[in-house]
Each structure stands twice: as structure tokens, then as C-alpha cells.
CSV table of C-alpha atoms in Angstrom, one decimal:
chain,number,residue,atom,x,y,z
G,1,MET,CA,4.5,137.8,81.6
G,2,THR,CA,8.0,137.3,82.8
G,3,GLY,CA,9.3,139.3,85.7
G,4,PHE,CA,12.8,140.7,86.2
G,5,LEU,CA,15.8,140.2,88.4
G,6,THR,CA,18.2,143.0,89.2
G,7,VAL,CA,21.3,142.5,91.3
G,8,VAL,CA,22.1,145.8,93.0
G,9,GLY,CA,25.3,147.0,94.6
G,10,LEU,CA,24.7,149.1,97.7
G,11,GLY,CA,28.2,150.3,98.0
G,12,PRO,CA,30.4,149.8,101.1
G,13,GLY,CA,27.9,150.9,103.8
G,14,ASP,CA,27.0,154.5,104.2
G,15,GLU,CA,24.0,155.8,102.2
G,16,GLY,CA,26.4,158.3,100.7
G,17,PHE,CA,27.7,155.5,98.4
G,18,LEU,CA,24.3,154.4,97.0
G,19,THR,CA,24.1,155.5,93.4
G,20,PRO,CA,20.8,157.0,92.0
G,21,GLN,CA,20.7,154.0,89.6
G,22,ALA,CA,20.8,151.6,92.5
G,23,GLY,CA,18.1,153.6,94.3
G,24,ALA,CA,15.9,153.5,91.2
G,25,ALA,CA,16.3,149.8,90.9
G,26,ILE,CA,15.3,149.3,94.5
G,27,ALA,CA,12.3,151.5,94.2
G,28,ALA,CA,11.1,149.5,91.1
G,29,SER,CA,11.3,146.1,92.9
G,30,GLU,CA,8.9,144.2,95.1
G,31,ASP,CA,10.9,141.2,96.4
G,32,PHE,CA,14.3,141.6,98.0
G,33,PHE,CA,16.8,138.8,98.6
G,34,GLY,CA,20.0,139.2,100.5
G,35,TYR,CA,22.2,138.7,103.5
G,36,VAL,CA,20.5,140.2,106.6
G,37,PRO,CA,22.8,143.2,107.2
G,38,TYR,CA,22.4,144.3,103.5
G,39,LEU,CA,18.6,144.0,103.7
G,40,ASP,CA,18.7,146.0,106.9
G,41,ARG,CA,20.1,149.0,105.0
G,42,LEU,CA,17.0,149.2,102.8
G,43,GLN,CA,14.1,151.4,103.7
G,44,LEU,CA,11.3,149.4,102.1
G,45,ALA,CA,7.7,150.4,101.5
G,46,PRO,CA,4.7,148.3,102.8
G,47,ASN,CA,4.3,146.5,99.4
G,48,GLN,CA,8.0,145.4,99.4
G,49,ARG,CA,9.0,142.1,100.9
G,50,ARG,CA,12.2,140.9,102.5
G,51,HIS,CA,13.6,137.4,101.9
G,52,ALA,CA,16.6,137.3,104.3
G,53,SER,CA,19.2,134.6,104.3
G,54,ASP,CA,22.6,133.8,105.8
G,55,ASN,CA,25.8,134.8,104.0
G,56,ARG,CA,26.8,131.2,103.3
G,57,GLU,CA,23.6,130.5,101.3
G,58,GLU,CA,24.4,132.4,98.1
G,59,LEU,CA,23.4,129.6,95.7
G,60,SER,CA,20.1,128.8,97.3
G,61,ARG,CA,19.3,132.5,97.6
G,62,ALA,CA,20.1,132.9,93.8
G,63,GLU,CA,17.8,129.9,93.0
G,64,ALA,CA,14.9,131.3,95.0
G,65,ALA,CA,15.3,134.7,93.4
G,66,LEU,CA,15.4,133.3,89.9
G,67,ALA,CA,12.4,131.1,90.5
G,68,LEU,CA,10.4,134.1,91.8
G,69,ALA,CA,11.4,136.2,88.8
G,70,ALA,CA,10.6,133.5,86.4
G,71,GLY,CA,7.1,133.4,87.8
G,72,GLY,CA,6.6,137.1,87.2
G,73,GLY,CA,8.2,138.6,90.3
G,74,LYS,CA,9.9,142.0,90.4
G,75,VAL,CA,13.0,140.8,92.2
G,76,CYS,CA,16.0,142.6,93.6
G,77,VAL,CA,19.0,140.8,95.0
G,78,VAL,CA,21.2,143.1,97.1
G,79,SER,CA,25.0,142.9,97.7
G,80,GLY,CA,27.2,145.2,99.7
G,81,GLY,CA,29.8,147.0,97.6
G,82,ASP,CA,29.7,145.8,94.0
G,83,PRO,CA,27.6,142.7,93.2
G,84,GLY,CA,30.2,141.6,90.5
G,85,VAL,CA,33.2,141.3,92.9
G,86,PHE,CA,33.0,138.1,94.9
G,87,ALA,CA,29.3,138.6,95.3
G,88,MET,CA,25.8,137.7,94.1
G,89,ALA,CA,26.1,138.4,90.4
G,90,ALA,CA,28.3,135.4,89.8
G,91,ALA,CA,26.2,133.2,92.1
G,92,ILE,CA,23.1,134.1,90.0
G,93,CYS,CA,24.8,133.3,86.7
G,94,GLU,CA,25.9,129.9,88.1
G,95,ALA,CA,22.3,129.1,89.2
G,96,MET,CA,20.9,130.3,85.9
G,97,GLU,CA,23.3,128.1,83.9
G,98,ALA,CA,22.4,125.0,85.9
G,99,GLY,CA,18.7,125.8,86.2
G,100,PRO,CA,15.6,125.3,84.0
G,101,PRO,CA,15.6,127.0,80.5
G,102,GLU,CA,13.0,129.6,81.5
G,103,TRP,CA,15.5,131.2,84.0
G,104,ARG,CA,17.5,132.3,81.0
G,105,ALA,CA,14.5,134.2,79.6
G,106,ILE,CA,14.3,136.5,82.7
G,107,GLU,CA,15.1,140.1,82.2
G,108,PHE,CA,18.4,140.1,84.1
G,109,SER,CA,20.5,143.2,85.0
G,110,VAL,CA,23.3,144.2,87.3
G,111,VAL,CA,23.7,147.6,88.9
G,112,PRO,CA,27.3,148.2,89.9
G,113,GLY,CA,28.4,149.8,93.1
G,114,VAL,CA,31.6,151.1,94.8
G,115,THR,CA,33.4,148.0,95.9
G,116,ALA,CA,35.2,147.8,99.3
G,117,MET,CA,38.7,148.1,98.0
G,118,LEU,CA,38.0,151.4,96.3
G,119,ALA,CA,36.5,152.9,99.5
G,120,VAL,CA,39.4,151.7,101.6
G,121,ALA,CA,41.9,153.0,99.0
G,122,ALA,CA,40.2,156.4,99.0
G,123,ARG,CA,40.6,156.7,102.8
G,124,VAL,CA,44.4,156.4,102.7
G,125,GLY,CA,45.3,158.1,99.4
G,126,ALA,CA,45.8,156.1,96.2
G,127,PRO,CA,47.3,152.6,96.9
G,128,LEU,CA,45.5,151.2,93.9
G,129,GLY,CA,47.0,153.9,91.6
G,130,HIS,CA,49.0,151.4,89.7
G,131,ASP,CA,48.4,147.8,88.4
G,132,PHE,CA,46.7,145.7,91.1
G,133,CYS,CA,45.1,142.3,91.7
G,134,THR,CA,42.0,141.5,93.6
G,135,ILE,CA,41.9,138.1,95.3
G,136,SER,CA,39.5,136.3,97.6
G,137,LEU,CA,41.5,134.5,100.3
G,138,SER,CA,38.6,132.1,101.0
G,139,ASP,CA,39.4,128.5,100.3
G,140,ASN,CA,35.8,127.4,100.6
G,141,LEU,CA,35.5,127.6,96.8
G,142,LYS,CA,39.1,127.0,95.6
G,143,PRO,CA,42.1,125.1,96.8
G,144,TRP,CA,44.5,127.0,99.1
G,145,ALA,CA,47.4,126.0,96.8
G,146,VAL,CA,45.8,128.0,94.0
G,147,ILE,CA,45.6,131.0,96.3
G,148,GLU,CA,49.3,130.7,97.3
G,149,ALA,CA,50.3,130.4,93.6
G,150,ARG,CA,48.4,133.6,92.8
G,151,LEU,CA,49.9,135.5,95.8
G,152,VAL,CA,53.4,134.6,94.6
G,153,ALA,CA,52.6,135.4,91.0
G,154,ALA,CA,51.1,138.8,91.9
G,155,ALA,CA,53.8,139.8,94.3
G,156,SER,CA,56.6,138.7,92.0
G,157,ALA,CA,55.1,140.6,89.0
G,158,GLY,CA,54.9,143.9,91.0
G,159,PHE,CA,51.1,144.0,91.4
G,160,VAL,CA,49.5,145.8,94.4
G,161,MET,CA,47.0,143.3,96.0
G,162,ALA,CA,43.5,143.7,97.5
G,163,PHE,CA,42.2,140.8,99.6
G,164,TYR,CA,38.5,140.1,100.1
G,165,ASN,CA,37.3,137.5,102.6
G,166,PRO,CA,40.7,137.5,104.3
G,167,VAL,CA,39.8,135.4,107.3
G,168,SER,CA,36.9,133.6,109.0
G,169,ARG,CA,36.2,131.6,112.1
G,170,ALA,CA,36.6,128.4,110.1
G,171,ARG,CA,40.1,129.4,108.8
G,172,PRO,CA,41.8,131.8,111.3
G,173,HIS,CA,45.4,130.9,110.4
G,174,GLN,CA,45.5,131.2,106.6
G,175,LEU,CA,45.9,135.0,106.5
G,176,ASP,CA,49.1,134.6,108.6
G,177,ARG,CA,50.3,132.0,106.1
G,178,ALA,CA,49.6,134.5,103.3
G,179,PHE,CA,51.6,137.2,105.0
G,180,ASP,CA,54.5,134.8,105.6
G,181,LEU,CA,54.5,133.9,102.0
G,182,LEU,CA,54.5,137.6,100.9
G,183,ARG,CA,57.3,138.4,103.3
G,184,ALA,CA,59.5,136.1,101.2
G,185,HIS,CA,58.7,138.0,98.0
G,186,LEU,CA,58.3,141.7,99.0
G,187,PRO,CA,60.3,144.2,101.1
G,188,GLU,CA,59.2,144.1,104.7
G,189,THR,CA,58.5,147.8,104.7
G,190,VAL,CA,55.7,147.5,102.1
G,191,PRO,CA,52.6,149.1,103.6
G,192,VAL,CA,49.6,146.8,104.4
G,193,ILE,CA,46.3,148.5,104.9
G,194,PHE,CA,43.5,146.9,107.0
G,195,GLY,CA,40.2,148.6,106.1
G,196,ARG,CA,37.0,147.9,107.9
G,197,ALA,CA,33.7,149.7,107.3
G,198,ALA,CA,35.3,152.3,105.1
G,199,GLY,CA,33.2,155.5,105.1
G,200,ARG,CA,30.9,154.3,107.8
G,201,ARG,CA,30.7,155.6,111.4
G,202,ASP,CA,32.4,152.5,112.8
G,203,GLU,CA,35.2,152.8,110.2
G,204,ALA,CA,38.6,151.4,111.3
G,205,ILE,CA,41.6,151.9,108.9
G,206,ARG,CA,45.1,150.9,109.9
G,207,THR,CA,48.4,150.8,108.0
G,208,VAL,CA,51.3,148.7,109.1
G,209,PRO,CA,54.5,147.5,107.4
G,210,LEU,CA,54.4,144.0,106.0
G,211,ARG,CA,56.8,142.9,108.7
G,212,ASP,CA,54.1,143.6,111.3
G,213,ALA,CA,51.0,142.5,109.5
G,214,ALA,CA,49.0,139.8,111.3
G,215,ALA,CA,45.8,138.0,110.9
G,216,SER,CA,44.6,139.3,114.3
G,217,MET,CA,44.3,142.7,112.6
G,218,ALA,CA,41.4,141.5,110.4
G,219,ASP,CA,38.0,139.9,110.5
G,220,MET,CA,35.6,138.7,107.8
G,221,ALA,CA,34.5,142.2,106.9
G,222,THR,CA,38.0,143.6,106.5
G,223,CYS,CA,39.4,144.5,103.0
G,224,ILE,CA,43.2,144.4,103.0
G,225,ILE,CA,45.5,146.2,100.5
G,226,VAL,CA,49.1,145.1,100.3
G,227,GLY,CA,51.4,147.5,98.5
G,228,SER,CA,54.0,146.7,95.9
G,229,ALA,CA,57.7,147.5,96.2
G,230,GLN,CA,56.8,150.8,94.4
G,231,THR,CA,54.1,151.9,96.9
G,232,ARG,CA,55.1,155.0,98.8
G,233,GLN,CA,54.0,156.8,102.0
G,234,ILE,CA,53.8,160.5,102.7
G,235,GLU,CA,54.2,161.5,106.3
G,236,ARG,CA,52.1,164.5,107.4
G,237,ALA,CA,52.3,166.4,110.7
G,238,GLY,CA,49.2,165.8,112.8
G,239,LYS,CA,47.6,163.7,110.0
G,240,ALA,CA,47.6,160.0,109.0
G,241,ALA,CA,50.3,159.2,106.4
G,242,LEU,CA,49.1,158.9,102.8
G,243,VAL,CA,49.8,155.7,100.9
G,244,TYR,CA,50.0,155.7,97.2
G,245,SER,CA,51.3,153.6,94.3
G,246,PRO,CA,52.8,156.0,91.7
G,247,ARG,CA,51.6,155.9,88.1
G,248,PHE,CA,55.3,155.9,87.1
G,249,TRP,CA,57.2,152.7,87.3
G,250,LYS,CA,60.8,153.0,88.7
G,251,GLU,CA,63.6,150.4,88.6
G,252,THR,CA,64.0,149.1,92.1
P,1,MET,CA,43.2,179.3,107.0
P,2,THR,CA,44.1,176.4,104.8
P,3,GLY,CA,41.6,175.3,102.2
P,4,PHE,CA,40.9,171.8,101.1
P,5,LEU,CA,41.4,169.5,98.1
P,6,THR,CA,38.9,166.7,97.3
P,7,VAL,CA,39.4,164.3,94.5
P,8,VAL,CA,36.0,163.1,93.3
P,9,GLY,CA,35.1,160.1,91.2
P,10,LEU,CA,32.1,160.8,88.9
P,11,GLY,CA,31.5,157.2,87.9
P,12,PRO,CA,31.6,155.9,84.3
P,13,GLY,CA,29.5,158.6,82.7
P,14,ASP,CA,25.8,158.7,83.3
P,15,GLU,CA,24.5,160.8,86.2
P,16,GLY,CA,22.9,157.6,87.6
P,17,PHE,CA,26.4,156.6,88.8
P,18,LEU,CA,27.2,159.7,90.7
P,19,THR,CA,27.0,158.9,94.5
P,20,PRO,CA,25.4,161.4,97.0
P,21,GLN,CA,28.8,161.7,98.6
P,22,ALA,CA,30.4,162.8,95.3
P,23,GLY,CA,27.5,165.3,94.8
P,24,ALA,CA,27.9,166.8,98.2
P,25,ALA,CA,31.7,167.2,97.7
P,26,ILE,CA,31.0,169.0,94.4
P,27,ALA,CA,28.5,171.3,96.0
P,28,ALA,CA,30.9,172.3,98.7
P,29,SER,CA,33.7,173.2,96.3
P,30,GLU,CA,34.5,176.4,94.4
P,31,ASP,CA,37.3,175.6,92.0
P,32,PHE,CA,37.2,172.6,89.7
P,33,PHE,CA,40.1,171.0,88.0
P,34,GLY,CA,39.9,168.2,85.5
P,35,TYR,CA,40.0,166.9,81.9
P,36,VAL,CA,37.4,168.9,79.8
P,37,PRO,CA,34.9,166.0,79.3
P,38,TYR,CA,34.7,165.4,83.0
P,39,LEU,CA,34.2,169.1,83.8
P,40,ASP,CA,31.5,169.2,81.2
P,41,ARG,CA,29.5,166.7,83.2
P,42,LEU,CA,29.2,169.1,86.2
P,43,GLN,CA,26.4,171.6,86.6
P,44,LEU,CA,28.2,174.4,88.3
P,45,ALA,CA,26.8,177.4,90.1
P,46,PRO,CA,27.8,181.0,89.2
P,47,ASN,CA,30.4,181.1,92.1
P,48,GLN,CA,32.0,177.9,90.9
P,49,ARG,CA,35.0,178.1,88.6
P,50,ARG,CA,36.3,175.6,85.9
P,51,HIS,CA,40.0,175.0,85.4
P,52,ALA,CA,40.1,172.7,82.4
P,53,SER,CA,43.1,170.9,81.1
P,54,ASP,CA,44.1,168.2,78.7
P,55,ASN,CA,44.2,164.6,79.7
P,56,ARG,CA,48.0,164.4,79.4
P,57,GLU,CA,48.5,167.2,81.9
P,58,GLU,CA,47.8,165.3,85.1
P,59,LEU,CA,50.8,166.3,87.1
P,60,SER,CA,50.6,170.0,86.3
P,61,ARG,CA,46.9,169.9,87.0
P,62,ALA,CA,47.6,168.3,90.4
P,63,GLU,CA,50.2,171.0,91.2
P,64,ALA,CA,47.8,173.8,90.3
P,65,ALA,CA,45.1,172.3,92.4
P,66,LEU,CA,47.4,171.8,95.4
P,67,ALA,CA,48.7,175.4,95.1
P,68,LEU,CA,45.2,176.8,95.1
P,69,ALA,CA,44.1,174.7,98.1
P,70,ALA,CA,47.2,175.7,100.0
P,71,GLY,CA,46.2,179.3,99.5
P,72,GLY,CA,42.8,178.7,101.1
P,73,GLY,CA,40.9,177.5,98.0
P,74,LYS,CA,38.0,175.0,98.2
P,75,VAL,CA,39.3,172.8,95.4
P,76,CYS,CA,37.7,169.8,93.7
P,77,VAL,CA,39.6,167.6,91.2
P,78,VAL,CA,37.3,165.4,89.2
P,79,SER,CA,38.0,162.0,87.6
P,80,GLY,CA,35.8,159.8,85.5
P,81,GLY,CA,35.1,156.4,87.2
P,82,ASP,CA,37.1,156.1,90.4
P,83,PRO,CA,39.9,158.6,91.1
P,84,GLY,CA,42.1,156.0,92.7
P,85,VAL,CA,42.3,153.7,89.6
P,86,PHE,CA,44.8,155.0,87.1
P,87,ALA,CA,43.5,158.5,87.7
P,88,MET,CA,44.1,161.8,89.6
P,89,ALA,CA,44.4,160.6,93.2
P,90,ALA,CA,47.9,159.1,92.6
P,91,ALA,CA,48.9,162.1,90.5
P,92,ILE,CA,48.0,164.4,93.4
P,93,CYS,CA,49.9,162.3,95.9
P,94,GLU,CA,53.0,162.4,93.6
P,95,ALA,CA,52.8,166.2,93.4
P,96,MET,CA,52.3,166.5,97.1
P,97,GLU,CA,55.3,164.4,98.0
P,98,ALA,CA,57.5,166.4,95.6
P,99,GLY,CA,56.1,169.8,96.5
P,100,PRO,CA,56.5,172.3,99.3
P,101,PRO,CA,55.8,171.2,102.9
P,102,GLU,CA,52.6,173.3,103.1
P,103,TRP,CA,51.0,171.1,100.5
P,104,ARG,CA,51.0,168.2,103.1
P,105,ALA,CA,49.0,170.3,105.5
P,106,ILE,CA,46.1,170.6,103.1
P,107,GLU,CA,42.9,168.8,104.1
P,108,PHE,CA,43.0,166.1,101.5
P,109,SER,CA,40.2,163.6,100.8
P,110,VAL,CA,39.2,161.2,98.0
P,111,VAL,CA,35.6,160.3,97.2
P,112,PRO,CA,35.5,156.9,95.4
P,113,GLY,CA,33.3,156.1,92.4
P,114,VAL,CA,32.2,153.2,90.3
P,115,THR,CA,35.3,152.5,88.1
P,116,ALA,CA,34.9,151.5,84.5
P,117,MET,CA,35.6,147.8,84.8
P,118,LEU,CA,32.7,147.4,87.3
P,119,ALA,CA,30.3,149.1,84.9
P,120,VAL,CA,31.4,147.0,81.9
P,121,ALA,CA,31.3,143.8,83.9
P,122,ALA,CA,27.8,144.6,85.1
P,123,ARG,CA,26.6,144.9,81.5
P,124,VAL,CA,27.6,141.4,80.6
P,125,GLY,CA,27.0,139.4,83.8
P,126,ALA,CA,29.9,138.8,86.2
P,127,PRO,CA,33.2,138.4,84.5
P,128,LEU,CA,35.0,139.8,87.5
P,129,GLY,CA,33.3,137.3,89.8
P,130,HIS,CA,36.6,135.5,90.6
P,131,ASP,CA,40.2,136.7,91.2
P,132,PHE,CA,41.2,139.4,88.7
P,133,CYS,CA,44.0,141.9,87.8
P,134,THR,CA,43.6,145.5,86.7
P,135,ILE,CA,46.3,146.7,84.4
P,136,SER,CA,47.1,149.9,82.5
P,137,LEU,CA,48.4,149.0,79.1
P,138,SER,CA,49.9,152.4,78.6
P,139,ASP,CA,53.7,152.4,78.4
P,140,ASN,CA,53.9,156.2,78.8
P,141,LEU,CA,54.7,155.6,82.5
P,142,LYS,CA,56.3,152.1,82.6
P,143,PRO,CA,58.3,150.0,80.2
P,144,TRP,CA,56.4,147.7,77.8
P,145,ALA,CA,58.5,144.8,79.0
P,146,VAL,CA,57.0,145.2,82.5
P,147,ILE,CA,53.5,145.1,81.0
P,148,GLU,CA,54.3,141.9,79.1
P,149,ALA,CA,55.7,140.2,82.2
P,150,ARG,CA,52.5,141.2,84.1
P,151,LEU,CA,50.2,139.9,81.3
P,152,VAL,CA,52.0,136.5,81.3
P,153,ALA,CA,52.0,136.3,85.1
P,154,ALA,CA,48.3,137.1,85.4
P,155,ALA,CA,47.2,134.8,82.6
P,156,SER,CA,49.4,131.9,83.9
P,157,ALA,CA,48.1,132.2,87.4
P,158,GLY,CA,44.4,132.1,86.3
P,159,PHE,CA,43.5,135.8,86.9
P,160,VAL,CA,40.8,137.4,84.8
P,161,MET,CA,42.2,140.7,83.5
P,162,ALA,CA,40.8,144.2,83.1
P,163,PHE,CA,42.7,146.6,80.9
P,164,TYR,CA,42.6,150.4,81.2
P,165,ASN,CA,44.2,152.7,78.6
P,166,PRO,CA,44.3,149.9,76.1
P,167,VAL,CA,45.3,151.9,73.0
P,168,SER,CA,46.1,155.4,71.9
P,169,ARG,CA,47.0,157.1,68.6
P,170,ALA,CA,50.7,157.1,69.8
P,171,ARG,CA,50.7,153.3,70.3
P,172,PRO,CA,48.2,151.7,68.0
P,173,HIS,CA,49.9,148.3,67.8
P,174,GLN,CA,50.6,147.3,71.4
P,175,LEU,CA,47.2,146.0,72.1
P,176,ASP,CA,47.5,143.5,69.3
P,177,ARG,CA,50.9,142.4,70.8
P,178,ALA,CA,49.2,141.9,74.1
P,179,PHE,CA,46.5,139.7,72.5
P,180,ASP,CA,49.1,137.7,70.7
P,181,LEU,CA,51.0,137.1,73.9
P,182,LEU,CA,47.8,136.1,75.7
P,183,ARG,CA,46.9,133.6,72.9
P,184,ALA,CA,50.1,131.8,73.8
P,185,HIS,CA,48.9,131.4,77.4
P,186,LEU,CA,45.1,131.1,77.3
P,187,PRO,CA,42.5,129.0,75.4
P,188,GLU,CA,41.5,130.8,72.2
P,189,THR,CA,37.8,130.6,73.3
P,190,VAL,CA,38.3,132.8,76.3
P,191,PRO,CA,35.8,135.6,76.1
P,192,VAL,CA,37.2,139.1,75.6
P,193,ILE,CA,34.8,142.0,76.4
P,194,PHE,CA,35.3,145.4,74.8
P,195,GLY,CA,33.3,148.0,76.8
P,196,ARG,CA,32.9,151.6,75.9
P,197,ALA,CA,30.7,154.2,77.6
P,198,ALA,CA,29.1,151.5,79.8
P,199,GLY,CA,25.7,152.7,81.1
P,200,ARG,CA,25.7,155.7,78.8
P,201,ARG,CA,23.5,156.4,75.8
P,202,ASP,CA,26.4,155.8,73.4
P,203,GLU,CA,27.3,152.5,75.1
P,204,ALA,CA,29.0,149.9,73.0
P,205,ILE,CA,29.7,146.5,74.5
P,206,ARG,CA,31.0,143.6,72.5
P,207,THR,CA,32.2,140.1,73.4
P,208,VAL,CA,34.5,138.0,71.1
P,209,PRO,CA,36.6,134.9,71.7
P,210,LEU,CA,40.3,135.7,72.3
P,211,ARG,CA,41.2,134.2,68.9
P,212,ASP,CA,39.3,137.1,67.2
P,213,ALA,CA,40.2,139.9,69.6
P,214,ALA,CA,41.9,142.9,67.8
P,215,ALA,CA,43.1,146.3,68.7
P,216,SER,CA,40.8,147.8,66.1
P,217,MET,CA,37.9,146.9,68.4
P,218,ALA,CA,39.1,149.4,71.0
P,219,ASP,CA,39.9,153.1,71.5
P,220,MET,CA,41.4,155.1,74.3
P,221,ALA,CA,38.1,155.1,76.2
P,222,THR,CA,37.5,151.3,76.0
P,223,CYS,CA,37.8,149.1,79.1
P,224,ILE,CA,38.7,145.5,78.1
P,225,ILE,CA,38.0,142.4,80.2
P,226,VAL,CA,39.8,139.2,79.3
P,227,GLY,CA,38.4,136.1,80.9
P,228,SER,CA,40.4,133.2,82.4
P,229,ALA,CA,40.2,129.6,81.4
P,230,GLN,CA,37.4,129.3,84.0
P,231,THR,CA,35.2,132.0,82.6
P,232,ARG,CA,31.9,130.8,81.1
P,233,GLN,CA,29.2,132.0,78.8
P,234,ILE,CA,25.5,131.5,79.0
P,235,GLU,CA,23.6,131.6,75.7
P,236,ARG,CA,20.2,133.1,75.9
P,237,ALA,CA,17.5,133.1,73.1
P,238,GLY,CA,17.0,136.7,71.8
P,239,LYS,CA,19.4,138.2,74.3
P,240,ALA,CA,23.1,138.8,74.5
P,241,ALA,CA,25.1,135.9,76.1
P,242,LEU,CA,26.0,136.4,79.7
P,243,VAL,CA,29.7,136.1,80.7
P,244,TYR,CA,30.7,135.1,84.2
P,245,SER,CA,33.7,133.8,86.2
P,246,PRO,CA,32.4,131.2,88.7
P,247,ARG,CA,33.2,131.7,92.3
P,248,PHE,CA,34.1,128.0,92.3
P,249,TRP,CA,37.5,126.9,91.0
P,250,LYS,CA,37.6,123.8,88.8
P,251,GLU,CA,40.5,121.8,87.6
P,252,THR,CA,40.9,122.4,83.8
């Protein structure tokens, strides 16, 4: 008997984001792999086991999960947000392709979730309402020159941008380099949204013009949305301004 | 007393995608605006009213919803998928900015959902596992030349692409023009995923190489994902191949 491996997206944090489909997948599983804070969000039964690992151990976590499923385990790998966006689904595919043939025979499925940029966008209006790009700013896995080329291409073509993994202790200065680069290609008034823990109790959302955007406003868990030249703000008395990217394109 | 307006994402179709947060927002509302098929997915109580409209009437629907909320209504506007991605949240912001000042005083909130590309990606593996762009192919609201420039920019910079609104009766040939353009900038083996009704009973998901991709494979409700030169496929005996975009960047 072969087991199964399901990769489940928990959404951005609050239980209010967990879909019924994700809840059902968790209930049907026995072994849970993931980064500690994601596993901590699960309420497991006595017959359900945790296999916690650090957030830099994605490939070894994927291999351990595949090996257990190939041996008949009912395995669930959890991701925050959506598992397909800079998260565990790709790591498992990588491990499966490089691994023994029996790993390909596993019943494998992915349960999508609300990814961070959607939750951050929802809190400020509709900044992703027009064409946008989603970019990981981490150069652990790709050269920084590739990231810079993509930032310039996206800004020049009029895409709104969402950044994941914007900064870490190992690379504190790259986000400022990214903002400097963008200031050469976008109006300095373009709104930049720093979204942390969107929808959770400790939520912190802040919008500043590109001219003032700085790496010190972000940490590893921040999702950043940079508007395009078309992105607009609506001032509201006694309320935070709304930020939105119109569906209509206008000559600028 | 002012009312409220909540824009709610229902997810891609199946009830298994509806978040508890979205369910709670629906339960708290009394007047529901939306495109008929989305309203049909709601199970409303006797005191809850439907205001159905066609899918081309987004701005007038937004205005009607805002006017009712400004008069004290408890108003919910529903979108399929996520309301912030080519959907009602931006239309409401547009109407609010152009409308009377009292519309800005409305309690306005957006409840995010699983957007179509995440559900389609989940069904085939992890094609959005690396940097990607999300583009509406409709030229109702922007010039086709802008769309072509964005396709070339995205393909040349190595982004995976997700297309919304890929085709309609009024513009049946543009998607083939888009594929022709991409064939000039990407390997002809790049996988193209046509995803319709992902996660629903009538789901239809199909992956073809870019050389074979054709507009006839899509309709208005299809979400299309076009891989990058880095996107890979894993063949599996007796199962559909998996498609994923590695987290690692490789020189090609």
C-alpha cells in the first residue's frame, strides 16, 4: 500500500483564512511536516505526529516527507499562505524529481491557500487590481543580478510588484538596493505597502511613497507591494487611505 | 448610521475553498451584489436579498452597492476567486473615488480568497513556485499594444505567467497572437496549462507544450499558466505529469 502526501496552505495566519478543504486534508493526515510556527497553528489529535524543522531546511523536509509517504504514511506538509508560491510545493517536486522512482508513485496533492500578497492587498483596497508580478527578493536561490533585471523589467512594463522574502539577517541591505533601483524607473510618489501578519492580531500595515521606502520598514515576514505609475490613493477622513490599481489603463 | 460594504472572495468554485472569514462576512450582510453565477453559490436566508447583474456591469454594480451602503445598508459584493485580482475590489475603489464624498465614509473591507491561478497551479504541481506575472489579456480596459509589451517583458525576464480573461467572444483571436508572440521569446517545449473550474466537479486541466498551445483550448473562464524556460515536468506512470518551477535558478 502506498501512502499519500498532501501539501496544505494554511493561509496567512488567522484561522479565519483556513479553507474547509485544508481542514479536511489536515484531519485525514497522521504525520505533519513543516516549519515550527506553521505546525504550532495546528490542533492535532493524539494519533497525529509533528515533524518540525527550521525554515531553511525545505529540501531535507521534503525528502523526509516523501520517504515516509512512500512507506505508506499519511503525510501532510504545511505551508503558511499558499504552498505553491515560494513555498513547499516546489521543494517537494524538486525532491521527487531527484529521488528514487517510487516517490513518483505517491498520491500527491496540493491544497491551495490565500497567499500573503492577497491578504495584504485586501487590507488596503485593491493594489493588485491590475497586472502584477510576484518576486522573491532572496538571492539564496538565484543571483542578485537576475533579481535586479526582473525589477527593472517589471517596473518598466508597468506591472505592480509584490515582494516575498524581502530581507533577512544575512542580507539586510539588498532591499534598499531594490528601492534605489525602482526609484530610477518609477515616480517617487508610487505607494509602497509594507504588510506584516495581515489579518492577524499583530497585523502591521503601512503605506509610504516610494521616495521614503526603506529596508528598515520590513523583516523576513513582511510582504511588500509596490504600485505602478497607475496606482492611486483615496484619502478618507478618519480612516486609512485606500490604495488601488485601476482596471483601466491610462496614458501617463 | 452608515452601513458597510464588504467585498468577499468566494474562491474558485467549490465550497471547500470558502474561508470561514468569507462565510462570516456573508452571514453578517443583508444585500448581495454580484454576477449571477457567483450569487447562485450563496445559500441566503429569507432576510437576505440578491441584486444580480451581468459580468460586464462592474462599475454600475459598484455604484449601486456603494449607494445602498451609504444609506445604511449591510452590503456584500461577491467575486469568484479573490476580489482583488481583476475583480470587484478595484471597481469599487474606482467608483468610490469618482463618487460623492459620503461614499468614502462607508466602512469598507475586503475579504481575500483563493484566486484561480493558485487553484490551477495546485492541480498540476507548483508552476508558480518561482517569480511570476499575473496578466489580464482583455483589451476592453487597456490597449492591446500594452499587453504585448508586457508579455515580451515578462517572457524575456524569465517570469512564469498567469493569464486571466484569456479570450472572449468579442476577441477570439488575440490569445493566438499572444501565443505566437511568446513562441518568439520562449522555448517551444515550455509547458502551458489550461485550467478551467479547478477543484470543481466539471474541472478540466490540460498541459501542452507552447508549440501546440491554441486559443481553441480556452474560454472566458479558463486561467492559463505559461511556464518559463526553467519550468520542469515530472513524468509519472499512470498519473498526470507534474509541472513545477524550481525555487533554484539555473543558467540556461
